[in-house]
Amino acid sequence: MRLGPHEARPMSTTTPVAKISRIPNGTTQRVTVGGHDVLLCNVDGRVYAVEDVCTHDGGALDAGELEGCRIMCPRHGAYFDVTTGRALTLPAILPLPTYTVRLDGDDIYVEA
Amino acid sequence: MAIELNVATPPVPADLIEDYRHGQHDSEEHYKFKSDKGLTREIVERISEMKGEPDWMRAFRLKAFEIFRSKPMPTWGDTALLEEIDFDNIHYFVRSTEGAERSWDDVPDDIKRTFDRLGIPEAERKFLSGVSAQYESEVVYHSVVEALEKDGVLFCDMDTALKQYPEILKKYFATIIPPGDNKFAALNSAVWSGGSFVYVPKGVTVAMPLQAYFRINTENMGQFERTLIIADEGAKVHYIEGCTAPKFSTSSLHSAVVEIIAMEGASVRYTTIQNWYRNIFNLVTKRAVAYKNATVEWVDGNIGSRLTMKYPAIYLMGEGARGEVLSAAFAGEGQHQDAGAKVIHAAPNTTSVVTNKSVSAHGGKTTYRGLVEIFPGAVGAKTRVKCDALIMDERSSSDTKPTMKVNEQRSTVEHEASVSKIGEEQLFYAMSRGLSEADATAMIVNGFFDFFVKELPMEYAVELNRLIKMEMEGSVG
């Protein structure tokens, strides 16, 4: 089946998934976008979105503490850079998938 | 047959057996500081303050302390034995002397006597290029040969490294084993003291093995040393660590963290024989990364302790990286050796070999617990796992729990396991040559461990053979 022009583009949320005013600096919020669990992270006023699944063993990251741009998986302590998705320490090796974030006033939109 | 090698094993001196049975115990007059039992935020802060550490390490320790408190005990493994650990009944920091001492003459006499019994000076005379001896929680004697320094090799205790090479530590410390990895890694991260730091610059080969000797001496004292070994591109190093411990009346905890980084083309071998007394919990996290064409080898011998849980790991991160884990375990009465290996093939054409041999006697228990994981895209990865268990009597037991996660079809995975009992025919043959039943048994067990002993420096090989002989006494009949 061929995809139509609309389907070929990255799917972007047409409705906001969260409000930045509800995610203070240094905190996170888990949302669901296009069937994916996505973690919104406020790093110094800028919002980044990564998949909320640790690449080590599949645990959720949202219970982990955000320290600057680093988030720690609460299960086995792997650190990730939420601005790039990169795994900073073992036991994780693979990076977290990242998503493009668009802000419109207080509203946060995510491309998934 | 390998048995022949061990016929020449020297007899065990009577005093050595006595020391082992009754425990070597020195007076505690030389302790400069001993923390209260139990672990609090204040004790963690005090440790950092006494060591004069930078803020980032203090913050790291406190964060690790919070993780330790929040993490549950493992729900796998020998949970019944793990429950025996009373975290509130342990001294988490003991300082025996003020810092490291360069000259052997400066080391206090009773400490020196202990080291003499352990053979440190002799070892140094024979082939050491550097000695880092740990007494209690901190290094008291440390010497580095000039040649090492000329080559730019850094070899010191971790406390010194934190002061002298903060940038290297900041970059690599806890990147291989973060505090949140497991409860005991978190504990180590909060209260670590001592351990070795090794950095070998690009292209440098350290011809002689670097050695450290560890010993626990305070009743109920935990030892939480932290070791970091970095071999830069094309560097080669062999690090050896041995442990003995005297007898204690109540349980003691040893929980080390060892991190190894082998950069592109580097080669690191880490050899250890752990000989803890049978009331000690030995819960250790050891992990290495090997980048492109690098090699990491763990040679790991476990004798003694109440419970050992140790699974040296190698992450093969770059193409052509190679890993080998060679381990031997002996479990006697009331002991459980839960040991194994983890190898993660995360790049193409990586190879690994895991060889594990265990003996259980007098009601002891051995467990091989291992993981091999092949990542998608690790085309051409090859691994071979072989674990053999020898059970000496009806009361003893052995479990094998290998896990293989293969996510790349174009890889080769082999696994082989055997469990056997000591053969009456073997015993009869050896005894017909004039050996006593006990000597024959010890000889057969030594032969079983032969592959491992061959990889050890001579004095360690002799020590291991002696220890096995001591452990096997009275095992027959």
XYZ file of C-alpha atoms in Angstrom:
589
model
C 0.000 0.000 0.000
C 1.329 3.438 -0.908
C 1.272 6.114 1.706
C -0.481 9.352 0.982
C 1.468 12.607 1.238
C 0.017 13.303 4.664
C 1.065 9.923 6.058
C 4.613 10.215 4.686
C 5.384 13.197 6.888
C 6.300 12.798 10.543
C 3.136 12.750 12.564
C 2.855 15.840 14.694
C 0.375 16.278 17.463
C -2.383 18.557 16.360
C -3.438 19.123 19.880
C -0.993 20.119 22.576
C 0.298 17.222 24.685
C 1.242 19.298 27.702
C 1.703 22.816 28.984
C 5.183 24.083 29.785
C 3.848 25.921 32.796
C 3.058 22.496 34.298
C 6.623 21.238 33.816
C 8.884 23.407 35.991
C 12.595 23.634 35.236
C 14.381 20.387 36.188
C 11.236 18.254 36.050
C 9.688 15.828 33.587
C 6.258 14.762 32.402
C 5.279 11.573 30.664
C 2.862 11.810 27.716
C 1.669 9.452 24.987
C 2.202 10.527 21.380
C 1.196 8.318 18.470
C 1.310 5.237 20.676
C 4.770 6.068 22.033
C 5.553 6.837 25.647
C 7.376 10.154 25.509
C 9.129 11.956 28.335
C 9.102 15.746 28.226
C 12.076 17.219 30.088
C 12.487 20.865 31.041
C 16.206 21.684 30.978
C 16.826 25.331 31.860
C 13.509 26.418 30.374
C 13.879 24.434 27.183
C 11.758 21.335 26.603
C 13.228 18.154 25.150
C 11.381 14.949 24.306
C 12.839 11.431 24.491
C 11.270 8.018 24.476
C 10.332 7.061 28.018
C 11.843 3.600 27.737
C 15.359 2.791 28.974
C 17.360 1.164 26.178
C 18.989 -1.157 28.698
C 16.037 -3.199 29.856
C 12.888 -1.344 28.885
C 12.026 0.308 32.194
C 10.319 3.712 32.315
C 12.502 6.735 32.986
C 9.831 9.065 34.326
C 10.498 8.056 37.935
C 14.163 8.987 37.459
C 15.605 12.253 38.615
C 16.557 14.900 36.052
C 19.921 16.485 36.947
C 20.659 19.239 34.477
C 20.463 17.537 31.104
C 21.045 14.060 32.587
C 18.351 11.644 33.601
C 18.984 8.487 35.595
C 17.042 5.315 34.941
C 15.732 4.288 38.356
C 16.113 0.578 37.626
C 19.852 0.152 36.990
C 21.216 3.655 37.182
C 22.094 4.280 33.518
C 22.379 7.992 32.712
C 21.148 9.558 29.468
C 21.561 13.051 28.031
C 17.972 14.080 27.302
C 19.093 16.797 24.865
C 20.687 14.244 22.527
C 19.364 10.901 23.791
C 22.948 9.645 24.203
C 23.677 6.968 26.826
C 26.270 8.481 29.184
C 26.930 5.444 31.364
C 26.513 1.708 31.240
C 24.583 -0.497 31.563
C 22.801 1.321 28.703
C 24.586 1.356 25.357
C 22.033 2.493 22.798
C 20.709 6.087 22.722
C 17.139 7.057 23.526
C 15.026 7.989 20.487
C 14.413 11.748 20.499
C 11.451 13.756 19.229
C 11.098 17.244 17.874
C 9.305 19.612 20.213
C 7.362 22.674 19.105
C 6.171 25.333 21.491
C 3.251 27.635 20.917
C 2.843 29.899 23.894
C 2.297 27.603 26.835
C 1.416 24.631 24.630
C 3.836 21.803 23.794
C 3.505 19.867 20.519
C 5.602 16.769 19.744
C 6.466 15.185 16.393
C 6.426 11.418 16.671
C 46.829 -35.681 32.430
C 46.783 -32.516 34.451
C 47.040 -34.373 37.762
C 50.807 -34.732 37.350
C 51.281 -30.991 37.685
C 50.061 -31.036 41.227
C 51.983 -33.975 42.613
C 54.796 -31.553 43.377
C 52.553 -29.212 45.340
C 54.441 -28.260 48.505
C 52.974 -29.541 51.757
C 50.895 -27.041 53.674
C 52.870 -25.668 56.608
C 51.203 -26.473 59.933
C 51.243 -22.848 61.075
C 49.505 -21.722 57.911
C 46.681 -24.146 58.561
C 46.439 -22.972 62.170
C 46.361 -19.335 61.117
C 43.656 -20.052 58.636
C 41.575 -22.021 61.087
C 41.852 -19.616 63.955
C 42.185 -16.446 61.990
C 45.033 -13.966 61.892
C 44.040 -11.093 64.070
C 46.117 -8.057 64.861
C 45.548 -5.602 67.640
C 43.362 -2.649 66.813
C 45.596 -0.039 68.428
C 46.534 1.472 65.109
C 43.089 2.584 64.088
C 42.984 6.355 63.869
C 39.262 6.469 63.209
C 36.408 4.020 63.264
C 32.891 5.115 62.343
C 29.894 4.093 64.417
C 28.026 1.027 63.266
C 25.311 1.584 60.705
C 25.103 4.040 57.841
C 23.686 7.542 58.013
C 23.956 10.638 55.858
C 26.219 12.119 58.553
C 28.660 9.213 58.308
C 28.833 9.585 54.520
C 29.506 13.314 54.926
C 32.134 12.578 57.572
C 33.974 10.141 55.313
C 34.104 12.725 52.539
C 35.161 15.454 54.960
C 37.940 13.352 56.523
C 39.297 12.614 53.098
C 39.164 16.274 52.112
C 37.254 15.511 48.945
C 35.988 17.996 46.353
C 32.304 18.930 46.370
C 31.425 16.805 43.353
C 32.578 13.622 45.078
C 30.725 14.542 48.255
C 27.553 15.114 46.207
C 28.163 11.821 44.381
C 28.439 9.938 47.675
C 25.293 11.508 49.114
C 23.300 10.771 45.984
C 24.554 7.169 46.086
C 23.525 6.945 49.749
C 19.965 7.941 48.813
C 19.948 5.340 46.032
C 21.244 2.703 48.456
C 18.459 3.487 50.902
C 15.751 3.400 48.252
C 16.863 0.257 46.415
C 15.436 -3.048 47.595
C 17.608 -6.074 48.233
C 17.981 -8.397 45.234
C 15.001 -10.685 44.791
C 17.102 -13.279 42.986
C 20.061 -15.371 44.067
C 20.448 -16.722 47.578
C 17.913 -14.398 49.174
C 17.890 -16.368 52.432
C 21.605 -15.746 52.933
C 21.337 -12.130 51.790
C 18.787 -11.522 54.514
C 21.466 -12.354 57.079
C 23.267 -9.107 56.269
C 22.629 -6.620 59.044
C 23.504 -3.244 57.536
C 23.121 -1.577 60.935
C 25.813 -3.754 62.470
C 28.671 -2.760 60.193
C 31.425 -0.168 60.524
C 31.527 1.559 57.161
C 34.809 3.363 57.546
C 37.964 2.508 59.447
C 41.186 4.432 59.039
C 44.276 2.601 60.230
C 47.028 5.077 59.480
C 47.253 8.562 58.114
C 47.400 8.063 54.402
C 49.671 6.113 52.138
C 53.256 5.516 53.095
C 56.015 5.287 50.565
C 58.659 3.328 52.389
C 58.286 -0.171 53.755
C 60.273 0.898 56.842
C 57.579 3.396 57.776
C 54.833 0.803 57.963
C 53.909 -0.045 61.592
C 55.357 -3.338 62.831
C 52.144 -5.232 63.464
C 50.822 -4.306 60.058
C 54.160 -5.359 58.608
C 53.907 -8.718 60.360
C 50.540 -9.271 58.740
C 51.917 -8.400 55.355
C 54.899 -10.673 55.937
C 52.556 -13.574 56.536
C 50.750 -12.716 53.350
C 54.025 -12.642 51.464
C 53.993 -9.067 50.261
C 57.703 -8.219 50.507
C 58.638 -11.517 48.955
C 56.248 -10.899 46.126
C 57.743 -7.505 45.597
C 61.270 -8.882 45.505
C 60.309 -11.448 42.960
C 58.648 -9.637 40.174
C 56.641 -6.681 41.187
C 57.014 -3.427 39.469
C 54.676 -1.756 41.904
C 52.916 -2.669 45.112
C 49.785 -1.155 46.496
C 48.880 -2.871 49.727
C 45.624 -2.167 51.427
C 45.234 -2.633 55.139
C 41.770 -1.972 56.490
C 40.036 0.684 54.450
C 42.983 2.557 53.154
C 46.248 2.099 51.410
C 49.134 2.244 53.870
C 51.970 1.176 51.717
C 52.459 2.027 48.136
C 55.439 2.109 45.865
C 55.760 2.742 42.205
C 58.885 1.874 40.297
C 60.552 4.736 38.461
C 60.252 3.051 35.115
C 56.474 3.140 35.353
C 56.471 6.840 36.093
C 58.838 7.520 33.208
C 56.396 5.858 30.849
C 53.626 8.031 32.220
C 51.832 5.143 33.889
C 49.725 6.311 36.813
C 49.327 3.743 39.600
C 48.126 4.837 43.008
C 45.300 4.413 45.462
C 41.984 5.959 44.513
C 42.074 8.567 47.280
C 45.366 9.876 45.928
C 44.051 9.744 42.361
C 41.096 11.899 43.338
C 43.507 14.549 44.606
C 46.129 14.293 41.870
C 44.129 13.432 38.758
C 40.659 14.906 39.339
C 40.015 15.509 35.642
C 40.557 11.859 34.702
C 38.361 10.723 37.559
C 35.627 13.193 36.744
C 35.569 11.905 33.190
C 35.546 8.154 33.847
C 34.586 7.481 37.474
C 31.270 5.585 37.767
C 30.624 5.675 34.025
C 30.982 1.896 33.778
C 29.182 1.094 37.033
C 26.877 3.931 38.060
C 25.641 4.017 41.673
C 22.146 2.996 40.627
C 23.339 -0.237 39.009
C 22.472 -2.292 42.069
C 22.106 -1.879 45.824
C 25.670 -2.883 46.586
C 27.188 -0.671 43.906
C 25.217 2.180 45.493
C 26.590 1.256 48.920
C 30.135 1.179 47.573
C 29.622 4.523 45.838
C 28.478 6.084 49.111
C 31.268 4.829 51.354
C 34.107 3.776 49.048
C 37.606 3.995 50.400
C 40.885 2.867 48.886
C 41.224 0.620 45.885
C 43.567 1.146 42.967
C 43.741 3.623 40.143
C 45.655 2.698 37.015
C 46.100 4.738 33.875
C 48.331 3.473 31.067
C 49.030 6.031 28.314
C 48.693 5.359 24.602
C 50.922 2.628 23.245
C 52.608 1.836 26.570
C 53.044 -1.777 27.575
C 53.465 -2.421 31.303
C 55.757 -5.431 31.257
C 55.336 -6.461 34.891
C 51.990 -7.070 36.554
C 50.730 -4.370 38.896
C 49.619 -5.807 42.211
C 47.497 -4.856 45.144
C 46.874 -6.871 48.248
C 43.724 -6.464 50.224
C 42.880 -7.554 53.679
C 40.023 -7.149 56.123
C 40.971 -7.004 59.764
C 38.303 -5.393 61.877
C 35.448 -7.402 63.193
C 32.238 -6.437 61.413
C 34.061 -4.033 59.169
C 33.027 -3.756 55.590
C 35.536 -3.032 52.896
C 34.392 -0.942 50.014
C 37.347 -0.414 47.765
C 36.922 1.090 44.356
C 39.209 0.351 41.449
C 39.430 2.108 38.102
C 41.737 0.879 35.358
C 42.093 2.782 32.103
C 44.250 1.474 29.265
C 44.517 4.101 26.557
C 44.785 3.226 22.863
C 47.172 0.355 22.215
C 48.236 0.101 25.884
C 48.722 -3.180 27.722
C 48.520 -3.922 31.422
C 48.043 -6.830 33.798
C 46.621 -6.023 37.219
C 46.598 -8.546 40.051
C 44.592 -8.386 43.228
C 44.558 -11.002 45.960
C 42.573 -11.187 49.132
C 42.877 -13.075 52.402
C 40.987 -12.454 55.577
C 41.147 -13.640 59.171
C 38.365 -15.308 61.020
C 35.631 -13.173 62.507
C 32.924 -14.128 64.940
C 30.108 -12.277 63.181
C 29.358 -11.515 59.564
C 31.357 -8.971 57.662
C 30.653 -7.373 54.310
C 32.933 -6.813 51.367
C 31.436 -4.911 48.482
C 33.888 -3.676 45.883
C 33.429 -1.961 42.559
C 35.921 -2.491 39.751
C 35.708 -0.549 36.479
C 37.939 -1.239 33.497
C 38.165 0.742 30.285
C 40.144 -0.693 27.377
C 40.375 1.870 24.583
C 40.927 0.963 20.936
C 43.546 -1.749 20.566
C 44.264 -1.874 24.314
C 44.654 -5.013 26.373
C 43.819 -5.445 30.063
C 44.027 -8.561 32.176
C 42.647 -8.479 35.709
C 43.599 -11.409 37.908
C 42.186 -11.973 41.347
C 42.075 -14.691 43.945
C 39.599 -14.035 46.677
C 40.065 -15.989 49.844
C 37.662 -14.531 52.345
C 36.968 -16.255 55.588
C 33.697 -18.131 55.659
C 31.664 -15.512 57.507
C 32.174 -12.776 54.927
C 29.636 -11.638 52.379
C 31.466 -10.854 49.173
C 29.131 -8.908 46.892
C 31.164 -7.363 44.147
C 30.389 -5.533 40.919
C 33.045 -5.839 38.228
C 32.553 -4.512 34.729
C 34.747 -3.675 31.759
C 34.312 -2.055 28.375
C 36.404 -3.032 25.377
C 36.424 -0.736 22.380
C 37.558 -1.529 18.834
C 40.068 -4.394 18.707
C 40.605 -4.184 22.466
C 40.921 -7.187 24.766
C 39.750 -7.599 28.348
C 40.380 -10.726 30.395
C 39.049 -11.458 33.871
C 40.846 -14.276 35.697
C 38.832 -14.782 38.833
C 39.274 -17.297 41.655
C 36.818 -17.493 44.537
C 37.548 -19.489 47.652
C 35.938 -18.919 51.007
C 33.297 -16.362 52.086
C 29.793 -17.070 53.344
C 28.227 -15.884 50.133
C 29.936 -14.633 47.013
C 27.897 -12.958 44.293
C 30.187 -11.903 41.492
C 29.669 -11.780 37.754
C 32.578 -10.050 35.995
C 31.152 -8.382 32.902
C 32.618 -7.298 29.592
C 30.864 -4.944 27.197
C 32.327 -5.452 23.739
C 31.583 -2.042 22.275
C 33.805 -1.855 19.204
C 34.359 -4.049 16.185
C 36.861 -6.826 16.764
C 36.831 -6.478 20.555
C 37.591 -9.629 22.512
C 36.666 -10.709 26.011
C 37.532 -13.662 28.190
C 36.330 -14.643 31.636
C 38.156 -17.481 33.315
C 36.826 -18.320 36.735
C 37.130 -20.952 39.406
C 35.064 -21.318 42.562
C 35.295 -23.534 45.613
C 32.429 -23.773 48.103
C 32.907 -25.572 51.422
C 30.655 -26.059 54.413
C 28.033 -23.332 54.798
C 29.277 -21.496 51.731
C 27.586 -20.458 48.537
C 29.660 -19.388 45.560
C 27.238 -17.688 43.196
C 29.572 -16.611 40.430
C 29.578 -16.331 36.684
C 30.139 -13.890 33.867
C 28.355 -11.453 31.605
C 29.402 -10.678 28.067
C 27.566 -8.178 25.890
C 28.387 -8.281 22.178
C 27.363 -4.829 20.991
C 29.516 -4.670 17.845
C 30.334 -6.847 14.827
C 33.063 -9.499 14.837
C 33.426 -9.471 18.589
C 34.509 -12.675 20.300
C 34.268 -14.011 23.817
C 35.122 -17.091 25.831
C 33.697 -17.858 29.253
C 35.164 -20.775 31.191
C 33.916 -21.531 34.653
C 34.877 -24.406 36.958
C 33.403 -24.944 40.374
C 33.819 -27.465 43.161
C 31.401 -27.935 46.035
C 32.308 -29.986 49.105
C 31.237 -30.522 52.746
C 27.696 -29.338 51.952
C 28.786 -26.266 50.006
C 26.865 -24.889 47.059
C 28.059 -23.442 43.769
C 25.996 -21.612 41.198
C 27.069 -20.570 37.736
C 24.970 -17.598 36.701
C 25.848 -16.095 33.368
C 24.576 -13.888 30.584
C 25.643 -13.648 26.979
C 23.839 -11.089 24.875
C 24.299 -10.508 21.156
C 22.966 -7.153 19.999
C 21.170 -6.754 16.663
C 23.815 -5.901 14.083
C 26.659 -7.666 15.901
C 27.294 -9.668 12.756
C 30.019 -12.269 13.081
C 29.975 -12.256 16.874
C 31.251 -15.474 18.395
C 30.948 -16.709 21.935
C 31.763 -19.925 23.722
C 30.597 -20.652 27.256
C 31.811 -23.690 29.142
C 30.971 -24.420 32.746
C 31.919 -27.539 34.659
C 30.911 -28.402 38.183
C 32.460 -31.040 40.419
C 30.420 -32.221 43.399
C 32.426 -33.942 46.120
C 29.746 -35.491 48.290
C 26.030 -36.084 48.737
C 25.512 -32.978 50.883
C 26.933 -30.583 48.297
C 25.148 -29.146 45.299
C 25.588 -27.110 42.145
C 23.292 -25.113 39.855
C 23.939 -23.805 36.366
C 21.886 -20.854 35.185
C 23.129 -19.633 31.839
C 21.149 -17.017 29.913
C 21.667 -16.410 26.212
C 19.998 -13.504 24.438
C 20.761 -13.755 20.765
C 19.342 -10.953 18.631
C 21.576 -11.403 15.601
C 21.162 -14.432 13.389
C 24.606 -14.111 11.842
C 26.462 -14.959 15.040
C 27.856 -18.105 16.642
C 26.896 -19.092 20.159
C 28.173 -22.205 21.903
C 27.339 -23.402 25.363
C 28.591 -26.475 27.123
C 28.019 -27.525 30.708
C 28.852 -30.569 32.777
C 28.253 -31.717 36.331
C 30.266 -34.611 37.706
C 31.195 -36.377 40.904
C 34.705 -37.366 41.883
C 35.390 -40.799 40.411
C 36.200 -43.747 42.635
C 38.436 -45.160 39.919
C 40.465 -41.968 39.827
C 40.845 -42.084 43.595
C 41.774 -45.758 43.556
C 44.409 -45.198 40.886
C 46.006 -42.288 42.755
C 45.960 -44.176 46.047
C 47.533 -47.217 44.441
C 50.500 -44.922 43.754
C 50.938 -44.333 47.465
C 48.851 -41.224 48.066
C 46.517 -40.971 51.007
C 42.832 -40.560 50.244
C 42.952 -36.892 51.214
C 46.029 -36.208 49.075
C 44.490 -38.039 46.142
C 41.294 -36.015 46.429
C 43.179 -32.741 46.655
C 45.258 -33.725 43.658
C 42.190 -34.482 41.553
C 40.563 -31.199 42.530
C 43.760 -29.332 41.748
C 43.785 -31.042 38.379
C 40.205 -29.924 37.813
C 41.330 -26.327 38.412
C 44.489 -26.784 36.361
C 43.340 -24.605 33.451
C 42.890 -21.744 35.881
C 46.057 -22.235 37.910
C 48.132 -22.201 34.737
C 47.071 -18.615 34.147
C 48.285 -17.434 37.548
C 51.703 -16.121 38.521
C 53.694 -18.823 40.330
C 53.178 -17.650 43.907
C 49.436 -17.327 43.429
C 49.335 -20.771 41.871
C 51.138 -22.204 44.893
C 48.833 -20.361 47.265
C 45.758 -21.596 45.453
C 46.956 -25.185 45.471
C 47.646 -24.911 49.204
C 44.256 -23.426 49.898
C 42.500 -26.128 47.926
C 44.427 -28.760 49.824
C 43.435 -27.147 53.106
C 39.818 -26.927 52.026
C 39.791 -30.559 50.961
C 41.102 -31.908 54.264
C 38.612 -34.302 55.726
C 36.443 -34.178 52.660
C 36.704 -37.875 52.026
C 34.816 -40.505 53.939
